[in-house]
CSV table of C-alpha atoms and ligand atoms in Angstrom, one decimal:
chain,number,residue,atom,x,y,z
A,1,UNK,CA,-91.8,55.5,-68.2
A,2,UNK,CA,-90.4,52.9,-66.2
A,3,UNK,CA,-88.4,54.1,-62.6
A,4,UNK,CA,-87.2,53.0,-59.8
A,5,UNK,CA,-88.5,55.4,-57.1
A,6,UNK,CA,-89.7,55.6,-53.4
A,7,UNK,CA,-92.5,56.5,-50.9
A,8,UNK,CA,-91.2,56.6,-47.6
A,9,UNK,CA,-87.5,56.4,-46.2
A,10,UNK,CA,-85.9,53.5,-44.9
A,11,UNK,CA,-83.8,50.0,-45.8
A,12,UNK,CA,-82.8,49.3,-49.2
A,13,UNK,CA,-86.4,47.6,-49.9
A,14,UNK,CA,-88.1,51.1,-50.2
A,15,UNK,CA,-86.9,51.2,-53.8
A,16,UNK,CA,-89.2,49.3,-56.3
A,17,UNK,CA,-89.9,49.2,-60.2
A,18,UNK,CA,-92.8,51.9,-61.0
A,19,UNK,CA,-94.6,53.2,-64.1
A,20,UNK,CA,-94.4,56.7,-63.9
A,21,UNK,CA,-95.3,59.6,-65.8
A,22,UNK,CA,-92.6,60.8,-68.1
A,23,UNK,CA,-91.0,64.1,-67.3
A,24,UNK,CA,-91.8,67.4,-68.3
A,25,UNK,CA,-89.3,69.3,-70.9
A,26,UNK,CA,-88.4,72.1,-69.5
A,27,UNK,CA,-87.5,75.6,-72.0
A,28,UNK,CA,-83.5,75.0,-70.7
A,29,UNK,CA,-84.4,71.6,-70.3
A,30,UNK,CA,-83.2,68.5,-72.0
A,31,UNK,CA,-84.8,64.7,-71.9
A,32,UNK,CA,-82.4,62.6,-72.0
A,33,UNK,CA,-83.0,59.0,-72.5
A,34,UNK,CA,-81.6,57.2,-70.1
A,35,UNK,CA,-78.2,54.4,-70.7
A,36,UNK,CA,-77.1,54.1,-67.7
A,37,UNK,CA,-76.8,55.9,-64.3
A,38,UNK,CA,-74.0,55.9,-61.7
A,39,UNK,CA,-75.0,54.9,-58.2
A,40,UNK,CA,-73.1,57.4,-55.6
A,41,UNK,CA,-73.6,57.4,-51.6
A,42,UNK,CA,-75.8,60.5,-51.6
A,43,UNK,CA,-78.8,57.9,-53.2
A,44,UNK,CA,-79.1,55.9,-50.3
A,45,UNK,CA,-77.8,58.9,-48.1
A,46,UNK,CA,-81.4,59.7,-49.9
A,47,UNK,CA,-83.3,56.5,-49.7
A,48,UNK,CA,-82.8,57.0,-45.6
A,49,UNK,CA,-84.3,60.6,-45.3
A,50,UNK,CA,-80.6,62.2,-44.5
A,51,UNK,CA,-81.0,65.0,-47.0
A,52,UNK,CA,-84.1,65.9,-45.7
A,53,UNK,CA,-82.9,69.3,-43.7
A,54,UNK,CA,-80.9,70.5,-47.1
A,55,UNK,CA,-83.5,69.9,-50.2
A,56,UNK,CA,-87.4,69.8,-50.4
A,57,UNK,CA,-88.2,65.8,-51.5
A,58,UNK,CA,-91.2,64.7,-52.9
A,59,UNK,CA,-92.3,61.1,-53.6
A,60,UNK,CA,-92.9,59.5,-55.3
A,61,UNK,CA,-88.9,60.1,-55.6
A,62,UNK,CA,-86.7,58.7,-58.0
A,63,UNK,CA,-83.1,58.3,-57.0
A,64,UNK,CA,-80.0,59.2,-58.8
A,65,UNK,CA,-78.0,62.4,-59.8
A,66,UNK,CA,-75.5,60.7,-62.5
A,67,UNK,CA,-76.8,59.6,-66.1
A,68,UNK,CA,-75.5,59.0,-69.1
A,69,UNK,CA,-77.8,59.1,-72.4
A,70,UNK,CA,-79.2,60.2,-75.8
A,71,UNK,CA,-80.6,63.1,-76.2
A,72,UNK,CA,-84.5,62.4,-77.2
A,73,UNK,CA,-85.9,66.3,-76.7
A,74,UNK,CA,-84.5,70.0,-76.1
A,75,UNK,CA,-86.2,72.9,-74.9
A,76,UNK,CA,-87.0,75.9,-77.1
A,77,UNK,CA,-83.6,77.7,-74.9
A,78,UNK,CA,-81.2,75.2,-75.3
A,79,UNK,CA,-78.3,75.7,-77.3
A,80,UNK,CA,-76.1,72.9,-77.4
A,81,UNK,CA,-77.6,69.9,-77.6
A,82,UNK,CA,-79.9,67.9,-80.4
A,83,UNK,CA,-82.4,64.7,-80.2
A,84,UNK,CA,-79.6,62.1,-80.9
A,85,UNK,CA,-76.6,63.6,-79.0
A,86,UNK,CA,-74.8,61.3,-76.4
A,87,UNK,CA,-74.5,63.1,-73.2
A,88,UNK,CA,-73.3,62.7,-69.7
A,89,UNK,CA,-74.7,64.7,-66.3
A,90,UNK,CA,-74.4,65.5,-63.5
A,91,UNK,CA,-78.2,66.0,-62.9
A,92,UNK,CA,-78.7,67.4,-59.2
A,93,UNK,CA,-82.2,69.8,-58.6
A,94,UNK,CA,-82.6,72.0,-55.9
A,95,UNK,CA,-85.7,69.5,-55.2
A,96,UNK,CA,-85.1,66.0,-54.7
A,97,UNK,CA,-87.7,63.7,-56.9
A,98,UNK,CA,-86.7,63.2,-60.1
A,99,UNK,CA,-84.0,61.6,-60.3
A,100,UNK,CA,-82.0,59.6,-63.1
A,101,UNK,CA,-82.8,55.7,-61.8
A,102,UNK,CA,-85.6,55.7,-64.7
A,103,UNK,CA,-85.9,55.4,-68.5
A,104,UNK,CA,-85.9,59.5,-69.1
A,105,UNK,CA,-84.6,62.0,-67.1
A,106,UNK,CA,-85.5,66.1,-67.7
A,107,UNK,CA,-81.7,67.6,-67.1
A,108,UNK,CA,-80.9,71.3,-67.2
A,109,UNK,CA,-78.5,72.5,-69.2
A,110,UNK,CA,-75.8,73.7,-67.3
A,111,UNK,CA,-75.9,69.8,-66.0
A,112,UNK,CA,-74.8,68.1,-68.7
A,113,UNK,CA,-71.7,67.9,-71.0
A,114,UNK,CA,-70.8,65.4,-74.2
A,115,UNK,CA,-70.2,62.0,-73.9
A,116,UNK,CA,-66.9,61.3,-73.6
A,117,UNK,CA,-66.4,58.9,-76.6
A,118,UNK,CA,-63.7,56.5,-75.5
A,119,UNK,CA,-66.2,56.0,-72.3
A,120,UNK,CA,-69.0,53.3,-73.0
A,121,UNK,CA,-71.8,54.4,-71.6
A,122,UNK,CA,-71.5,52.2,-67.9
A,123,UNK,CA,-68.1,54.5,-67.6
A,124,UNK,CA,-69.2,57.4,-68.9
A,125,UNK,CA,-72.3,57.5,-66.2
A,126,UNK,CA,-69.6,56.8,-63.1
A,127,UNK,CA,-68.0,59.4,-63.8
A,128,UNK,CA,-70.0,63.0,-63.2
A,129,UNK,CA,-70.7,62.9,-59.5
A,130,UNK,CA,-67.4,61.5,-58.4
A,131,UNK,CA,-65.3,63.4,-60.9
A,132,UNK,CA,-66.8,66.7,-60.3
A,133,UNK,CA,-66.1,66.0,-56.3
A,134,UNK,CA,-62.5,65.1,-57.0
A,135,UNK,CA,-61.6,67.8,-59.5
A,136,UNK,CA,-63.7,70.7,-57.1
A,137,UNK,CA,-62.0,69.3,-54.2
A,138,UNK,CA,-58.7,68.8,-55.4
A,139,UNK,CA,-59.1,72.9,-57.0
A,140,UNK,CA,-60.3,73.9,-53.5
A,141,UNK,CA,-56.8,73.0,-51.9
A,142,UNK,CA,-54.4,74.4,-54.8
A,143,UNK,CA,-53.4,71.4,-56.1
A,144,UNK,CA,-50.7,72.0,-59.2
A,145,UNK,CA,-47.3,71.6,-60.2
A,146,UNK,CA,-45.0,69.7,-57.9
A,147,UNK,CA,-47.2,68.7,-55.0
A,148,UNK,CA,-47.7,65.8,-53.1
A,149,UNK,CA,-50.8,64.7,-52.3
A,150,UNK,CA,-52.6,62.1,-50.2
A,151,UNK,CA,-56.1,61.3,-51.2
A,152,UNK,CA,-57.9,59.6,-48.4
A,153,UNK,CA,-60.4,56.2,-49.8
A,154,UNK,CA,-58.1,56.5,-52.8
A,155,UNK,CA,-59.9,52.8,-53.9
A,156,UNK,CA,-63.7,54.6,-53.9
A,157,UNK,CA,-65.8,55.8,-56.6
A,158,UNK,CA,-64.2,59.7,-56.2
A,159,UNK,CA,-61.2,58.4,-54.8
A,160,UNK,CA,-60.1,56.7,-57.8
A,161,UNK,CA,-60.3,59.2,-60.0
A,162,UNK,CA,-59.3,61.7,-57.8
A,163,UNK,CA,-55.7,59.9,-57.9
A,164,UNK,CA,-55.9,60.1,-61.7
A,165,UNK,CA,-56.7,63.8,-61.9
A,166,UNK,CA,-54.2,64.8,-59.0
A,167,UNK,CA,-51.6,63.7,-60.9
A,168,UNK,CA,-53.3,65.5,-64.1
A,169,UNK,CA,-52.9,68.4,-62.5
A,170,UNK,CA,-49.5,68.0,-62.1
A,171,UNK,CA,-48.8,66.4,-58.7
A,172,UNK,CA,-45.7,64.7,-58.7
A,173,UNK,CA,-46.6,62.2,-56.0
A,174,UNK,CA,-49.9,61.1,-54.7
A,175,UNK,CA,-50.6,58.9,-52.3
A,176,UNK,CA,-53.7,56.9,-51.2
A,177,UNK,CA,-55.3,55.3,-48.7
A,178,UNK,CA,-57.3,51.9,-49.0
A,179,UNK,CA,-57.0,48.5,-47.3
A,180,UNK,CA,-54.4,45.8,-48.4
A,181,UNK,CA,-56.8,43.9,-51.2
A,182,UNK,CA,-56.7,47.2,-53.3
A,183,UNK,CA,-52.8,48.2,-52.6
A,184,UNK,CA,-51.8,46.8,-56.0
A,185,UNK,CA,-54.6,48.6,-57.7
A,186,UNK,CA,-53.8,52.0,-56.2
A,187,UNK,CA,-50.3,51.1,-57.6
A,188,UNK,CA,-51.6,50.4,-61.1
A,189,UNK,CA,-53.7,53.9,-60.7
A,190,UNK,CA,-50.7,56.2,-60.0
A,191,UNK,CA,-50.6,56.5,-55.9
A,192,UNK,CA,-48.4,55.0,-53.8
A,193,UNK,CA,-50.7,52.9,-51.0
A,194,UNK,CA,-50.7,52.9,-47.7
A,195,UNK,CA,-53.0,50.8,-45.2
A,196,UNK,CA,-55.8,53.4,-42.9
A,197,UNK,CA,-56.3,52.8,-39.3
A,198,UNK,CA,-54.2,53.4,-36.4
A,199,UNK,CA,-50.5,55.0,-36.9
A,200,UNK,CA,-51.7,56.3,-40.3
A,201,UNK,CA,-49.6,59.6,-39.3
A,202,UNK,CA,-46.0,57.6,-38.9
A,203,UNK,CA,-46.8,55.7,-41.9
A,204,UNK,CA,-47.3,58.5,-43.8
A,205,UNK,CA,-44.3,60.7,-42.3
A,206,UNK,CA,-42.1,57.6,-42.9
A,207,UNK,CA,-43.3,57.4,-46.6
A,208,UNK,CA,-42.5,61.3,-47.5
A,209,UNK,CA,-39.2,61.4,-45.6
A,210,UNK,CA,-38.3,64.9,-44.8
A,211,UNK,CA,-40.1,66.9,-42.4
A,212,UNK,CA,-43.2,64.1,-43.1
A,213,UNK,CA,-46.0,66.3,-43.9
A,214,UNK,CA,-47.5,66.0,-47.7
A,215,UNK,CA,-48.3,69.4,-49.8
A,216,UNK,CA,-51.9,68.4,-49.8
A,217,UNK,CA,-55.0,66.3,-48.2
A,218,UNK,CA,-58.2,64.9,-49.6
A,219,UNK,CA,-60.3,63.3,-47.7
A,220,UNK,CA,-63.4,61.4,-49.1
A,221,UNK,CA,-64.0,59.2,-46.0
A,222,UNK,CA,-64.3,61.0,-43.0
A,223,UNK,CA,-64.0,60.0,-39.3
A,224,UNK,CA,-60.2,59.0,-38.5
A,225,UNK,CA,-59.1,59.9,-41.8
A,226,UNK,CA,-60.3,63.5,-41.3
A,227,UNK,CA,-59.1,64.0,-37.3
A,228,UNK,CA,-55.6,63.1,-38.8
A,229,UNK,CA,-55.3,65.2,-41.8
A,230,UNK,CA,-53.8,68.5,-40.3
A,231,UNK,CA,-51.1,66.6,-38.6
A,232,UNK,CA,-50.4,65.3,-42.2
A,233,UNK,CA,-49.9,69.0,-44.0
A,234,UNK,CA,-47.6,71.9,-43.7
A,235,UNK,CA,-50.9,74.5,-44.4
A,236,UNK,CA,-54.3,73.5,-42.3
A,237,UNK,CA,-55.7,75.7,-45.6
A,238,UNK,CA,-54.3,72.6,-47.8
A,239,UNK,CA,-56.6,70.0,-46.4
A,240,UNK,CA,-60.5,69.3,-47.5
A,241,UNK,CA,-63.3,67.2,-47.3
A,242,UNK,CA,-66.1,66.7,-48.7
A,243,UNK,CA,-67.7,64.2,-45.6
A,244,UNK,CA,-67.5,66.1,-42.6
A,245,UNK,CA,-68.4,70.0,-43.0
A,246,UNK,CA,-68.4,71.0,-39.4
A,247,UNK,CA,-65.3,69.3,-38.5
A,248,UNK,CA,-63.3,70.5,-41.1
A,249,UNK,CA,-64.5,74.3,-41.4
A,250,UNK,CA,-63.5,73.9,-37.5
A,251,UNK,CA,-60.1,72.4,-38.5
A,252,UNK,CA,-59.3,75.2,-41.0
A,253,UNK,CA,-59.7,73.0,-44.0
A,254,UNK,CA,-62.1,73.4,-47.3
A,255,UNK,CA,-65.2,71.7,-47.4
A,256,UNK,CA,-66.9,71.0,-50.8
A,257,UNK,CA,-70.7,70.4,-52.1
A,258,UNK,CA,-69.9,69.2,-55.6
A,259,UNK,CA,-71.5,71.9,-58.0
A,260,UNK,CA,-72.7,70.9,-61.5
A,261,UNK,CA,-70.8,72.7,-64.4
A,262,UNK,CA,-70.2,72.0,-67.7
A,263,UNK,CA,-67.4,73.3,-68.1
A,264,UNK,CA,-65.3,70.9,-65.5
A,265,UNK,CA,-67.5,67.9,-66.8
A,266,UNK,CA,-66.2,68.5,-70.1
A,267,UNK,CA,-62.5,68.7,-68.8
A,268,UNK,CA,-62.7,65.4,-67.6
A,269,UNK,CA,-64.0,63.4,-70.8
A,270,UNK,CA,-61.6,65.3,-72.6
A,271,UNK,CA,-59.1,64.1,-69.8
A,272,UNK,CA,-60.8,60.8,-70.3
A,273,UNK,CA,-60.4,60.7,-74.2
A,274,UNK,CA,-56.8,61.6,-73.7
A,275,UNK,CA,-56.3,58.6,-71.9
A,276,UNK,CA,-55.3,60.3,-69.0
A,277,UNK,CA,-58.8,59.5,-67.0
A,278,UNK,CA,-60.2,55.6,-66.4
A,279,UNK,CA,-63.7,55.4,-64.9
A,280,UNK,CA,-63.7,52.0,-63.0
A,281,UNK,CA,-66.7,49.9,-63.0
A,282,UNK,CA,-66.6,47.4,-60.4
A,283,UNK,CA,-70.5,46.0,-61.2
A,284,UNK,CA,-73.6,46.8,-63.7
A,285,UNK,CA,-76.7,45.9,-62.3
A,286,UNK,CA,-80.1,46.4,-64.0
A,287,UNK,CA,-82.2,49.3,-63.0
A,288,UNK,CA,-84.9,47.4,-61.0
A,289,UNK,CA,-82.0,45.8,-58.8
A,290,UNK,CA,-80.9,49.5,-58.0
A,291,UNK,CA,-81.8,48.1,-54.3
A,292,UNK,CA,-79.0,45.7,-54.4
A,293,UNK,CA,-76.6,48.0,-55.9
A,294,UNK,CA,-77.3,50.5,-53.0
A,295,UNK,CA,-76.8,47.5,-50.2
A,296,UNK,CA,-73.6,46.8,-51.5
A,297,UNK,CA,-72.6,50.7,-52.4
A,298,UNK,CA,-73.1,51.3,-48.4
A,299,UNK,CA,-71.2,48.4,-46.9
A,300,UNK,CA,-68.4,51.0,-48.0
A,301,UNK,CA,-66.2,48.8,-49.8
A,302,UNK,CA,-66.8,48.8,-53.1
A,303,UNK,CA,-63.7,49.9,-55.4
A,304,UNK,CA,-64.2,52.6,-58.4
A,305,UNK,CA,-68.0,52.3,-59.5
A,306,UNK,CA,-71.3,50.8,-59.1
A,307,UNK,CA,-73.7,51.8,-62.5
A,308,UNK,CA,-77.2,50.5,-63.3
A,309,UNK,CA,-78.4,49.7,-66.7
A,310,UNK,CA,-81.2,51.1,-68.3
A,311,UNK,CA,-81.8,48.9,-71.6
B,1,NAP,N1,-69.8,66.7,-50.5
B,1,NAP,C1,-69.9,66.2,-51.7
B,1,NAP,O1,-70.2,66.9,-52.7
B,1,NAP,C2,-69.7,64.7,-51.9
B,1,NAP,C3,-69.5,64.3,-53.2
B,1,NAP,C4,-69.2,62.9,-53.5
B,1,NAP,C5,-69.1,62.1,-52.4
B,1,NAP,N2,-69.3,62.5,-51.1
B,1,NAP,C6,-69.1,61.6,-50.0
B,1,NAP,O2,-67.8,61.1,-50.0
B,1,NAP,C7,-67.7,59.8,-49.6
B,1,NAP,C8,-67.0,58.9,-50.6
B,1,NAP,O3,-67.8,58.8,-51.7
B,1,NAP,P1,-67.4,57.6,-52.8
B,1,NAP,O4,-68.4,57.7,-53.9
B,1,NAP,O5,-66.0,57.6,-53.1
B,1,NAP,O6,-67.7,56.3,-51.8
B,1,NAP,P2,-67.4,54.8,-52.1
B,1,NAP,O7,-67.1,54.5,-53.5
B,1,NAP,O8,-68.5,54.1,-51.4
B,1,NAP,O9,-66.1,54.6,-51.2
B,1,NAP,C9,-65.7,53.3,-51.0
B,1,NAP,C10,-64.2,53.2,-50.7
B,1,NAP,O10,-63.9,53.7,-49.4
B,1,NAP,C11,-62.8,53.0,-48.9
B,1,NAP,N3,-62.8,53.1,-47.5
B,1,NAP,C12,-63.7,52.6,-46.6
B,1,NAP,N4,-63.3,52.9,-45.3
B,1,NAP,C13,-62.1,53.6,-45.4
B,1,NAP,C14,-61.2,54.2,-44.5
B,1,NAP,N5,-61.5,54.2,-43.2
B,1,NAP,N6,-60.2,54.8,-45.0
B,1,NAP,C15,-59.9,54.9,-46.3
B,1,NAP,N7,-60.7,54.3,-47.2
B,1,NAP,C16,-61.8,53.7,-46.8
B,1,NAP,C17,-62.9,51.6,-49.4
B,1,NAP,O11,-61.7,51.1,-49.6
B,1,NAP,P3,-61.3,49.6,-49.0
B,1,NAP,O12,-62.3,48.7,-49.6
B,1,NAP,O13,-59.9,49.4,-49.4
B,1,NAP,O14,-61.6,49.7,-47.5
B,1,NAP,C18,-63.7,51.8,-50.8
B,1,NAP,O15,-62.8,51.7,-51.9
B,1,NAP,C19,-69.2,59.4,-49.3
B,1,NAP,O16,-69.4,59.7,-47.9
B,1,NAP,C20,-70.0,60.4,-50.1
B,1,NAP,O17,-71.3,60.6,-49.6
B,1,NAP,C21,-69.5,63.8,-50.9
């Protein structure tokens, strides 16, 4: 099969095209052939050897957690899918190497969910990684009925739809952070925006009125965003991240590893198909550009979704 993999860590230009043998099925495995897959900041986390002290990697390594597919083979123990299901996943491994920037991918079972089908298939791989993280992260600080939240990178891949499914859950207000150029988008997502950087704090206090603290805090960003977040809730308990581990277990807050599970994936396309979820696809690119997609992924600016298509 045709992948995009790499041999040794390092700059963008590590990644190239490569024929590779197709994966193995697995007896709770399913080979999925690849539409698309969603580029996320742990791939080039990856690509630069960061992950190295948490997984085993092997090279040649293939990149890429998030796919979305058709089913072209299922192991003699799976139960719910068949060769010609459409399927999204979530596809992390407790061993980094192959990954879903390639034509086939071999995904457990407990990885994957159905396609959502009002999601093309661009959509529908943006949203496993990122929606997991939002949903898990939002669950980890009570988020329900009533609350206001404030989701920190509200314009980023998780942010985005973490400012969706906030309100899902029933937050009455939610409030996100991004720079002026994606204020109005924000506005059209739900949140009400306000500008990071210095006096974050006042803004926010002057936003909520009343004793200036929100129910709630997010934070998919780290750095500034994170030092500031206890100041910003009533309950240190009440405020997560899923950047900074160490600072925020020291803070008091949650910290969260997005966990595959089928059962949350499946929430959010039926979210999705309810028209209550959007997947944003800022840019396609085809799998052997995956190198440019990652350069522009880590200048950190990109709003809702990067994808690569596999034709
Ligand atoms: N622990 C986990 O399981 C887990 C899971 C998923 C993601 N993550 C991590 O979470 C982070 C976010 O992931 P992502 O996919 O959302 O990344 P992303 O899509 O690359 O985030 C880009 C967004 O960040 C915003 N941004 C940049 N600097 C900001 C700041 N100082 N304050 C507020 N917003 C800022 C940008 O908005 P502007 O353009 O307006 O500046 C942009 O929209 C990454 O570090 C990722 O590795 C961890």
């Amino acid at each position: 099969m045709k992948a995009v993999a790499l041999t040794e860590f390092g700059d963008p230009e590590v990644l190239s095209p490569q024929e590779l043998p197709d994966p193995l099925v697995g007896p709770d495995t399913v080979l999925v052939e690849v539409r698309a897959a969603g580029v996320n900041p742990v791939d080039w986390k990856i690509r630069r050897g960061y992950l190295q002290g948490a997984f085993p990697h092997h090279t040649p390594l293939i990149p890429g957690w998030d796919v979305s597919g058709v089913v072209r083979a299922a192991g003699p123990a799976v139960t719910g899918y068949r060769p010609g299901d459409e399927v999204v996943g979530y596809v992390r491994k407790d061993h980094v190497q192959n990954g879903t920037y390639a034509e086939l991918v071999s995904a457990p079972e407990r990885t994957l969910a159905p396609k959502p089908s009002s999601l093309n298939f661009e959509q529908a791989a943006g949203l496993p990684l990122a929606g997991l993280t939002a949903l898990q992260m939002l669950r980890a600080v009570g988020v329900g009925e009533g609350d206001v939240v404030l989701v920190h990178a509200a314009a980023g891949g998780v942010g985005h739809l973490a400012v969706q499914i906030a309100r899902a859950l029933g937050a009455t207000r939610v409030i996100g952070t991004a720079s002026e150029q994606n204020h109005e988008y924000l506005r059209e997502l739900g949140a009400e925006p306000v500008s990071y950087g210095e006096g974050l704090v006042e803004r926010i206090a002057d936003l909520v009125g009343g004793d200036g603290k929100v129910d709630a805090t997010v934070d998919f960003v780290g750095g500034q965003a994170l030092s500031d977040s206890p100041a910003l809730v009533r309950d240190a308990a009440r405020h997560g991240s899923v950047v900074d581990a160490q600072s925020v277990l020291d803070q008091g807050g949650k910290y969260v590893f997005v966990r595959p599970d089928t059962r949350d994936l499946t929430w959010l396309g039926e979210l999705a198909d309810q028209g209550r979820l959007r997947v944003d696809v800022q840019r396609t690119f085809a799998l052997d550009q995956a190198a440019e997609a990652q350069r522009l992924l880590e200048e950190g600016h990109v709003r809702g979704k990067l994808v690569l298509t596999v034709p």
